[in-house]
Coordinates of C-alpha atoms and ligand atoms in Angstrom, one line a residue:
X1 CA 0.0 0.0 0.0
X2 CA 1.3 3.3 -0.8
X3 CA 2.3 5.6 2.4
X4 CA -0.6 8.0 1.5
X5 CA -3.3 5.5 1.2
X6 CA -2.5 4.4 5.2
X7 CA -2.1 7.5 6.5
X8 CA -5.3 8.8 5.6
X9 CA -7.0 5.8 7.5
X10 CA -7.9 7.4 10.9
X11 CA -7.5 4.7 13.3
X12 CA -9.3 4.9 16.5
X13 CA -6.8 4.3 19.5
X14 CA -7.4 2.7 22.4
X15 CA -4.4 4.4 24.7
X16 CA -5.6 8.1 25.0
X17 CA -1.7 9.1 26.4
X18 CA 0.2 11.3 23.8
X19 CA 2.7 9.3 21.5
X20 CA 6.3 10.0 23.0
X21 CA 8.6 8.4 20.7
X22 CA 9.4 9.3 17.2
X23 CA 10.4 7.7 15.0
X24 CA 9.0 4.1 15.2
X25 CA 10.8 1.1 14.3
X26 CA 9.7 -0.7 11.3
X27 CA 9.1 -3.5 14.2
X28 CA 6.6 -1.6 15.7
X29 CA 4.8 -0.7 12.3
X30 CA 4.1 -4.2 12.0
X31 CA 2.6 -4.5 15.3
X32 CA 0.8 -1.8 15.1
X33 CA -0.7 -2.6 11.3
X34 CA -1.4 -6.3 12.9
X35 CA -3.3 -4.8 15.9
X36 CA -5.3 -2.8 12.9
X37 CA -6.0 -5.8 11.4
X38 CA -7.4 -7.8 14.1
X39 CA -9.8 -5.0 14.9
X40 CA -10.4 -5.2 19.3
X41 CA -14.5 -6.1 19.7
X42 CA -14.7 -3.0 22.0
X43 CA -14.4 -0.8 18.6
X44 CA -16.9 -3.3 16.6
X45 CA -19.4 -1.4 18.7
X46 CA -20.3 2.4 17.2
X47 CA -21.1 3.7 20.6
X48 CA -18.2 2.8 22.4
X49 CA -16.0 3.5 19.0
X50 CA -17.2 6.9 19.3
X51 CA -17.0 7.3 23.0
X52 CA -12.8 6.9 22.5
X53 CA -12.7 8.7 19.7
X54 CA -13.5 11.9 22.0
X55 CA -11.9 10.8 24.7
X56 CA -8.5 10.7 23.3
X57 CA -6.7 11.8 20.5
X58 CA -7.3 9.9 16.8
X59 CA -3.7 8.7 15.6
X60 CA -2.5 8.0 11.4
X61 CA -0.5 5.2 10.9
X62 CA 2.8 6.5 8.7
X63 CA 4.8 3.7 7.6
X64 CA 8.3 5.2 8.8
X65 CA 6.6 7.2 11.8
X66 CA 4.0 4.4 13.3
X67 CA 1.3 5.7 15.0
X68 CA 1.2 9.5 15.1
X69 CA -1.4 11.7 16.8
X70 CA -3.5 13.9 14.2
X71 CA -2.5 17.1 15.0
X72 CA 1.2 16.1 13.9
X73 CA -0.1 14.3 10.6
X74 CA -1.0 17.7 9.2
X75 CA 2.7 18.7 9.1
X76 CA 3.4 14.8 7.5
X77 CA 1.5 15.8 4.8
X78 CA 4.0 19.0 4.3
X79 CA 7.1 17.1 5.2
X80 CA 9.0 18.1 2.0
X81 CA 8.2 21.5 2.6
X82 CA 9.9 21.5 5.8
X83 CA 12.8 18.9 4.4
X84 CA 13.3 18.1 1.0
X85 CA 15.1 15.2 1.8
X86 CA 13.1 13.8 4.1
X87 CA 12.8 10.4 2.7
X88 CA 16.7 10.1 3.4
X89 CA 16.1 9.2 6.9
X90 CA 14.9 13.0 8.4
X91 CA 13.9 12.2 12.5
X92 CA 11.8 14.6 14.9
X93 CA 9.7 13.7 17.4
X94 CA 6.1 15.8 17.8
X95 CA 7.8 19.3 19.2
X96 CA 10.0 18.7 16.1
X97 CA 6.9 18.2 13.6
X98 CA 5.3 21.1 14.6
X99 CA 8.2 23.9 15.2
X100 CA 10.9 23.0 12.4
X101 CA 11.2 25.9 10.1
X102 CA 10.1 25.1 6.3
X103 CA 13.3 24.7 4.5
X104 CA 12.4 27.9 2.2
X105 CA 11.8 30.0 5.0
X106 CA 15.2 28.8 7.1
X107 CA 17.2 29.2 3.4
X108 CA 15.8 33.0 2.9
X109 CA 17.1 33.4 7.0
X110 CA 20.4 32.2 6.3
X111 CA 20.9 34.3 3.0
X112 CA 21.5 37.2 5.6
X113 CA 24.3 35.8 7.5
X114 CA 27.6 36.0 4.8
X115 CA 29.5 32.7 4.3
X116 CA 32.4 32.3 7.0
X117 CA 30.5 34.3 10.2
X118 CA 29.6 32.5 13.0
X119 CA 26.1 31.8 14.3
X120 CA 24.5 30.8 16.9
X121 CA 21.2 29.0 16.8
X122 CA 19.9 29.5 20.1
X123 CA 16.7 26.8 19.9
X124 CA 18.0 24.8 17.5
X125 CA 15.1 21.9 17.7
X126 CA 15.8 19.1 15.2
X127 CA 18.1 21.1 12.8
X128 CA 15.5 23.3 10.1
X129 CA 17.9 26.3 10.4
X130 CA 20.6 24.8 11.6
X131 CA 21.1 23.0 8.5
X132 CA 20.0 26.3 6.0
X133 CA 23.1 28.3 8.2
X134 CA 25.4 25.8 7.5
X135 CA 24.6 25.1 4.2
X136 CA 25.1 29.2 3.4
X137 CA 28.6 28.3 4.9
X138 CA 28.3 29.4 7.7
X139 CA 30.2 27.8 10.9
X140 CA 26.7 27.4 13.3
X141 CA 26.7 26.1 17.2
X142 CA 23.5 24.7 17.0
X143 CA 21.8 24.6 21.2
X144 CA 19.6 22.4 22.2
X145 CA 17.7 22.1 25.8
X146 CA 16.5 18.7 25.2
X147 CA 19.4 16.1 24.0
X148 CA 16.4 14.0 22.1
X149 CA 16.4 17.1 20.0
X150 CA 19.8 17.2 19.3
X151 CA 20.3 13.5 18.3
X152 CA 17.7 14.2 15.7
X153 CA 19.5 17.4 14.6
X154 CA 22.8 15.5 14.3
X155 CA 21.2 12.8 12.1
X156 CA 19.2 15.6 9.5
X157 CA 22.4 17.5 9.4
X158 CA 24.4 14.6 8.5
X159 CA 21.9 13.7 5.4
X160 CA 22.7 17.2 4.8
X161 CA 26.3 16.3 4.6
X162 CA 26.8 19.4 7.1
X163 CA 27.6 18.4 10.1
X164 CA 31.3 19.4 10.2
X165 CA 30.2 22.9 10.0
X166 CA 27.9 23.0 13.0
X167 CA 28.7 22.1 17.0
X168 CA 26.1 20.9 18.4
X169 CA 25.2 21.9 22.4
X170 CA 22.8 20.3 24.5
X171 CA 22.4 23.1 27.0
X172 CA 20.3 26.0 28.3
X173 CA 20.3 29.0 26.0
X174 CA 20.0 31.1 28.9
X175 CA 23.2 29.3 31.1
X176 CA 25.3 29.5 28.3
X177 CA 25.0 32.7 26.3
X178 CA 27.2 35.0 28.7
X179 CA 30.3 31.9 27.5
X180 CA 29.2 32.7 23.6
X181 CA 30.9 35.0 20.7
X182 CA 28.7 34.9 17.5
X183 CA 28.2 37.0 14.2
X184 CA 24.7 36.4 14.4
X185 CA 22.2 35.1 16.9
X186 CA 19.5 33.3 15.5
X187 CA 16.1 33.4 17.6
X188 CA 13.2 30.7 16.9
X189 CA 12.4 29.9 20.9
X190 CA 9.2 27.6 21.3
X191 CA 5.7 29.6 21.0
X192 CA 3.7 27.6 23.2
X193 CA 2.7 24.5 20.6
X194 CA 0.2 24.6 17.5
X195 CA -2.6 26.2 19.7
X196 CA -0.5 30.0 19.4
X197 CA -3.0 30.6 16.5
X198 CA -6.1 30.6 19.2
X199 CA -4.4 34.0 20.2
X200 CA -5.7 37.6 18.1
X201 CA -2.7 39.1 19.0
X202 CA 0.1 37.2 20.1
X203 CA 2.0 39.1 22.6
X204 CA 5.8 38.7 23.2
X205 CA 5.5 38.0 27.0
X206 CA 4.0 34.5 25.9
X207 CA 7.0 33.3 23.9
X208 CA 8.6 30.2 26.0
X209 CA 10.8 29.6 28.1
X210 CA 10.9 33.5 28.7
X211 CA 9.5 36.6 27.1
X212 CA 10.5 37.7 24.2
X213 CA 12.1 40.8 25.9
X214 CA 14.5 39.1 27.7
X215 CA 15.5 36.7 24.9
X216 CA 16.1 39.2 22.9
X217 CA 18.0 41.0 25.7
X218 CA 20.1 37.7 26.2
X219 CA 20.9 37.8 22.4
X220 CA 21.7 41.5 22.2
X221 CA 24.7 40.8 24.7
X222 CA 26.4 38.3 21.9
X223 CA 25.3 40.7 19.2
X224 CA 23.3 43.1 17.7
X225 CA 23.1 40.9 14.5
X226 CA 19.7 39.0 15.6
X227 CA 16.9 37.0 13.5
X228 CA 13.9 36.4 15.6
X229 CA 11.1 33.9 14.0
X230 CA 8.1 34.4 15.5
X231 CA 4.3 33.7 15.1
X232 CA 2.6 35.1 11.9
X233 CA -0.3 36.4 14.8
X234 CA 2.4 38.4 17.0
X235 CA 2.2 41.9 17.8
X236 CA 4.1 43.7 15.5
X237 CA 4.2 46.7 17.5
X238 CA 5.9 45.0 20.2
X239 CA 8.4 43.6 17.6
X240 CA 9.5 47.2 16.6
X241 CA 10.2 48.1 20.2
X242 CA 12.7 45.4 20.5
X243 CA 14.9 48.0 18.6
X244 CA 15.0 50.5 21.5
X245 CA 15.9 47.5 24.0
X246 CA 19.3 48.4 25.3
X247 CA 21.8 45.5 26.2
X248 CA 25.1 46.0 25.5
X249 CA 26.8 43.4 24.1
X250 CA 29.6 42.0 26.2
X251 CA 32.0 42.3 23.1
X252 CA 33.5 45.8 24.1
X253 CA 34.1 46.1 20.2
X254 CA 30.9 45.8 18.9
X255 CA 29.1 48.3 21.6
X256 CA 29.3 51.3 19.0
X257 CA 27.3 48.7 16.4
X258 CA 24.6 48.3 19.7
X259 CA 23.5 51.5 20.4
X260 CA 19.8 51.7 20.2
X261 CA 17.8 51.9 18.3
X262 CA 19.1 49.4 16.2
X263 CA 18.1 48.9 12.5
X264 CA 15.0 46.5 12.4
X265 CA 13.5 45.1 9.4
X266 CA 10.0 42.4 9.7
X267 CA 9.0 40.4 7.0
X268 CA 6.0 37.7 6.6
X269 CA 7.5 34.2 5.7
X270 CA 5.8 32.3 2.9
X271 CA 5.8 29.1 1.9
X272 CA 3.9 28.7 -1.8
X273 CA 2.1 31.7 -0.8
X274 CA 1.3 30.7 2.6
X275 CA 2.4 33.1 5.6
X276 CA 4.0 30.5 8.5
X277 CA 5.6 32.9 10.6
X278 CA 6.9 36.4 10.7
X279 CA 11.0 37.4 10.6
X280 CA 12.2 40.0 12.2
X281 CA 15.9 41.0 11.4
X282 CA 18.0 43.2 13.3
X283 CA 21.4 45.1 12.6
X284 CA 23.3 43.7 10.1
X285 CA 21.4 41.0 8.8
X286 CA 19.0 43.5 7.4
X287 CA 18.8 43.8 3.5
X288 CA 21.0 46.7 2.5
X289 CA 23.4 46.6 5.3
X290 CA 26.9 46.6 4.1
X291 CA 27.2 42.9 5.1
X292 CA 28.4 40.5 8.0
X293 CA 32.2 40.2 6.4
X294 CA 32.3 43.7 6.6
X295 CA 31.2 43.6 9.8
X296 CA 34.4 41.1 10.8
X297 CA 36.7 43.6 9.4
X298 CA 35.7 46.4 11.3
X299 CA 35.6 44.7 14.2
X300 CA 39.1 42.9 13.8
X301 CA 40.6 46.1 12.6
Ligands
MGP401 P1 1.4 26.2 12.1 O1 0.7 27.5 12.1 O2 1.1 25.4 13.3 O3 1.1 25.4 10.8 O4 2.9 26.5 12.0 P2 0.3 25.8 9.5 O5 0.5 24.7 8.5 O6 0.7 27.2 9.0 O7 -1.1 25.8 10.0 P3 -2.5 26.3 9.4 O8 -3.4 25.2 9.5 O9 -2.9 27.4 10.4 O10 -2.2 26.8 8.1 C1 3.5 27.1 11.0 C2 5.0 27.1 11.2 O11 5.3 27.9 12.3 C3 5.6 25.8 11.5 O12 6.0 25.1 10.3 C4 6.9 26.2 12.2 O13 7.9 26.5 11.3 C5 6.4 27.4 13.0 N1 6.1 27.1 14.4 C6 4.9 26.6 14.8 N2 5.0 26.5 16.2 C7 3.9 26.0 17.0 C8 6.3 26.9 16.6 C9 6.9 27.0 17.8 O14 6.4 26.7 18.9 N3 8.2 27.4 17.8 C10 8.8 27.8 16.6 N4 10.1 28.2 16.6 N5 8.2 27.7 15.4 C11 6.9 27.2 15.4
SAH402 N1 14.1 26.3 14.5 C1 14.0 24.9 14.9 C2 12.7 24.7 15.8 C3 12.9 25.3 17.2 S1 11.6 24.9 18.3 C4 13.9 24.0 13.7 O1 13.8 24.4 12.6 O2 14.0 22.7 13.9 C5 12.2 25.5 19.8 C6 13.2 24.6 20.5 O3 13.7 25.3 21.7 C7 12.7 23.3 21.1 O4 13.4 22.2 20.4 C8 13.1 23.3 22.5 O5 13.6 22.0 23.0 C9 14.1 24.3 22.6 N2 14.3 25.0 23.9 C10 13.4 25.3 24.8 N3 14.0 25.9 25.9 C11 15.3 26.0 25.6 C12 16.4 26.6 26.3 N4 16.3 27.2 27.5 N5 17.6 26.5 25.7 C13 17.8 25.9 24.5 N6 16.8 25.4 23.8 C14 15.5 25.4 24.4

């Protein structure tokens, strides 16, 4: 059977806990596409079928994925938008499935960091930027909070064939940044899951695992060179007043380059048309700036 043709079988569950690990093994495919075949009496019966159906969530069955919960078969079905090469072997558990950056989007992000500079990926997740940075040529430390993320990051970045050019850190953003030197900071901290879009205006103090503020803060002591990715529902307002935050940057040299307010440019990100998120650049990683080599050399001279 063709991979479509089983995923589009909703298959009522009987476990109502969410699905932990991703990928499954083709083992587990098998047991799970015989338990689907010897169909449990309890679900012969409508009422009771329906009764589970409410109480917990309805799963697909994806042949490399096994059993995955609904809400994360919607982004299945745009897998190649978010990794062209996913049937190499891609991995990401359901965080993963639902925050990766579309490749297009993460390739038009690293076009603004110049081959050679060094960035910094602060919520690196299972790799969607990571992998656009270091294909520009850029050298990326890719962090990580959760090492299950990381593993997965390693693996896509290898099918990449990029991952001498990124070091990857499993570590708190937060603990680690004041140890970091970086051309650019790249911001894509999580937004609170799929259910952001509930929100009419989605304000920066709900961005996890802090406010936007203070990430942005914690960035702007690395560098004034910051992409921020945030949800295509946040207040744009807010987003402009990031410019006038004042945090010097711990790197004496680039203070003069820090001064607020600092250049700011936003942008809606589109995938075939679609707005998925909104970027907002800052200092030299917006269009027209003279460019992040030049950048190096003033900083070196
Ligand atoms: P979406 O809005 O959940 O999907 O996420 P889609 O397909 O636009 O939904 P629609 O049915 O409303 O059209 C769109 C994109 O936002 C994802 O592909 C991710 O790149 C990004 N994204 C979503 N979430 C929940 C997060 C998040 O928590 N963190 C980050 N960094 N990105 C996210
Ligand atoms: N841009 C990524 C998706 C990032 S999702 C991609 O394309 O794949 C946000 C990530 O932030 C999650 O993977 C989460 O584990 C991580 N995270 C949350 N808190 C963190 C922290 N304090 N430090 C580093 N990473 C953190």
């Amino acid at each position: 059977m063709q991979s479509k043709d089983i995923a589009d079988v909703e298959l009522a569950v009987l476990e109502t806990s969410e699905l932990t690990a991703f990928p499954c093994s083709v083992q587990n495919l098998r047991r799970t596409s015989a338990d689907k075949t010897k169909t449990p009496p309890s679900l012969l019966n409508p009422k009771k079928q329906k009764r589970r159906t409410k109480q917990g969530p309805c799963r697909k069955l994806i042949p490399e994925q096994g059993l995955i919960t609904t809400k994360i078969a919607k982004y299945w079905h745009q897998r190649y938008s978010l990794f062209s090469r996913y049937d190499d072997g891609i991995q990401m558990d359901e965080e993963g499935w639902f925050s990766a950056t579309p490749e297009e989007i993460a390739a038009t992000h690293a076009a603004r960091a110049s081959s050679g500079t060094i960035v910094i990926d602060c919520f690196s997740g299972v790799g969607g930027n990571a992998i656009q940075f270091a294909l520009r040529g850029c050298h990326v430390v890719a962090i990580d909070i959760d090492p299950q993320k990381i593993g997965y990051s390693i693996n896509n970045a290898k099918i990449y064939g990029v991952e001498d050019n990124i070091d990857f850190i499993v570590g708190d953003f937060f603990q680690l940044a004041p140890f970091l030197k970086a051309d650019v900071v790249f911001l894509s901290p999580p937004w609170g899951g799929p259910s952001y879009k509930k929100i009419q205006n989605f304000t920066l103090d709900l961005l996890k695992p802090r406010d936007g503020y203070s990430i942005f803060q914690v960035a702007q002591k690395i560098t004034p060179n910051i992409i921020m990715f945030l949800p295509r529902n946040v207040d744009i307002n807010q987003v402009e007043e990031l410019c006038w935050l004042s945090s010097p940057p711990l790197n004496f040299e680039l203070s003069w380059l820090s001064s607020p307010p600092l250049n700011f440019e936003i942008e809606e990100s589109h995938v075939q048309g679609y707005t998925k998120g909104i970027t907002a650049y800052f200092g030299y990683t917006v269009s027209g700036s003279p460019g992040l080599s030049k950048l190096s050399e003033v900083v070196t001279s």
